[in-house]
C-alpha angles and dihedrals in degrees: 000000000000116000087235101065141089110206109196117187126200121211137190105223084193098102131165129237100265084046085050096045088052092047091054083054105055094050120103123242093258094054093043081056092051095044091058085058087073115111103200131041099234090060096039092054095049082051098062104042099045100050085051100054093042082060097057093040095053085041099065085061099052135045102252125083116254098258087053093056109122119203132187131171125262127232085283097041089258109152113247131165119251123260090004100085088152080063108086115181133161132181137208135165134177120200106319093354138079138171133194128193122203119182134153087246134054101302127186130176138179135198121200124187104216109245126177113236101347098132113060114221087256102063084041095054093045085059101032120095110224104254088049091053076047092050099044095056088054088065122080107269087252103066095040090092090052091049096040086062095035084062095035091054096050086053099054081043097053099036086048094051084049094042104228104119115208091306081102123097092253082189093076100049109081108203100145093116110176111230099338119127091202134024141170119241132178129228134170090347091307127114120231134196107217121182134151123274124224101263131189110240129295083021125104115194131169134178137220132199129164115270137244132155098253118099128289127202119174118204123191141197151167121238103197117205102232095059100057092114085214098175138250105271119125112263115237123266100293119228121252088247091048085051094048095061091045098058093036 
């Protein structure tokens, strides 16, 4: 992979029983154990599949299967694999999609399913800078909530790459940036590239990676369940709550 490059990879989280099977098989003990923290069905089953395609993406750019990859937190609890620090990946997905971004630099990347009205004036004043809330009442009353999530989705980028969460004050970092696809925005003294993300429909999504003044080319591409080649080995002994959303 050039170090030059973002790699983003989309991902249907709409898998069949034999895909999800699969996906139980490849997690580690600690995150099986995880998984069966999960209270709901909906969230167990995210988690699972998630956390196993991020596993056989990241494995096609190191030398270790997919089941063998070791991961630990960062200083900020970002997750990182272990002995590849040069290796930056991050995940998010929102209802049946996922992406995931991996990069040889700070990476960050955020997925929004586009929903009308589901953020009240209140929660968007308390993360919204003043010249974008400025910004966003120039604009007809239709396109606001697009551009309420366009810019929503360039700050969780851009806090994940850098690793601060939303315990940062969002109100300080101006991303609302009119028509433009990229933009360069500054945080904690660091410098960041921001641009949107190729989305489905009804989905915004935006990345974000440190700058520098080199190149920077993005490919993209989709990684459908039901082509993993995954093998032919039998999958461990599934839990009852596994079981119960399959045959639901």
């Amino acid at each position: 992979m050039p170090n030059e490059e973002v790699h983003v990879w989309s991902i249907d989280l709409r898998l069949g029983r034999a895909a999800i099977c699969s996906c139980w098989d490849l997690l580690s003990p600690e995150e099986v154990q995880d998984a069966l923290r999960r209270r709901f069905a909906k969230d167990f089953q995210e988690f699972v599949v998630t956390r196993a395609l991020l596993r056989k993406i990241l494995a096609q750019y190191v030398d270790c299967s997919a089941p063998h990859l070791c991961f630990d937190s960062n200083s900020n609890g970002k997750p990182v694999l272990l002995g590849m620090p040069n290796l930056h990946f991050n995940l998010s997905h929102s209802r049946n999609y996922a992406v995931v971004a991996i990069a040889h630099r700070p990476v960050g990347i955020d997925l929004e399913f586009i929903k009308a009205n589901c953020m009240r004036q209140a929660v968007v004043e308390q993360f919204l800078s003043t010249s974008e809330w400025s910004q966003l009442l120039k604009l007809p009353a239709k396109a606001r909530f697009t551009a309420l999530l366009r810019c929503w989705t360039r700050k969780e980028a851009v806090l994940k790459a850098a690793g601060l969460g939303l315990l940062y004050p969002v109100r300080h970092l101006n991303v609302l940036a009119g028509s433009e696809s990229t933009q360069v925005v500054s945080v904690m003294g660091r410098k960041w590239l921001l641009w949107e993300v190729a989305a489905p429909k009804l989905y915004a999504a935006a990345a974000a990676i440190e700058h520098s003044k080199g190149e920077f080319r993005c490919r993209q591409w989709k990684l459908p369940g039901f082509c993993l080649g995954w093998g032919t080995s039998s999958p461990r002994s599934l839990p009852l709550r596994l079981s119960t959303v399959l045959e639901a």
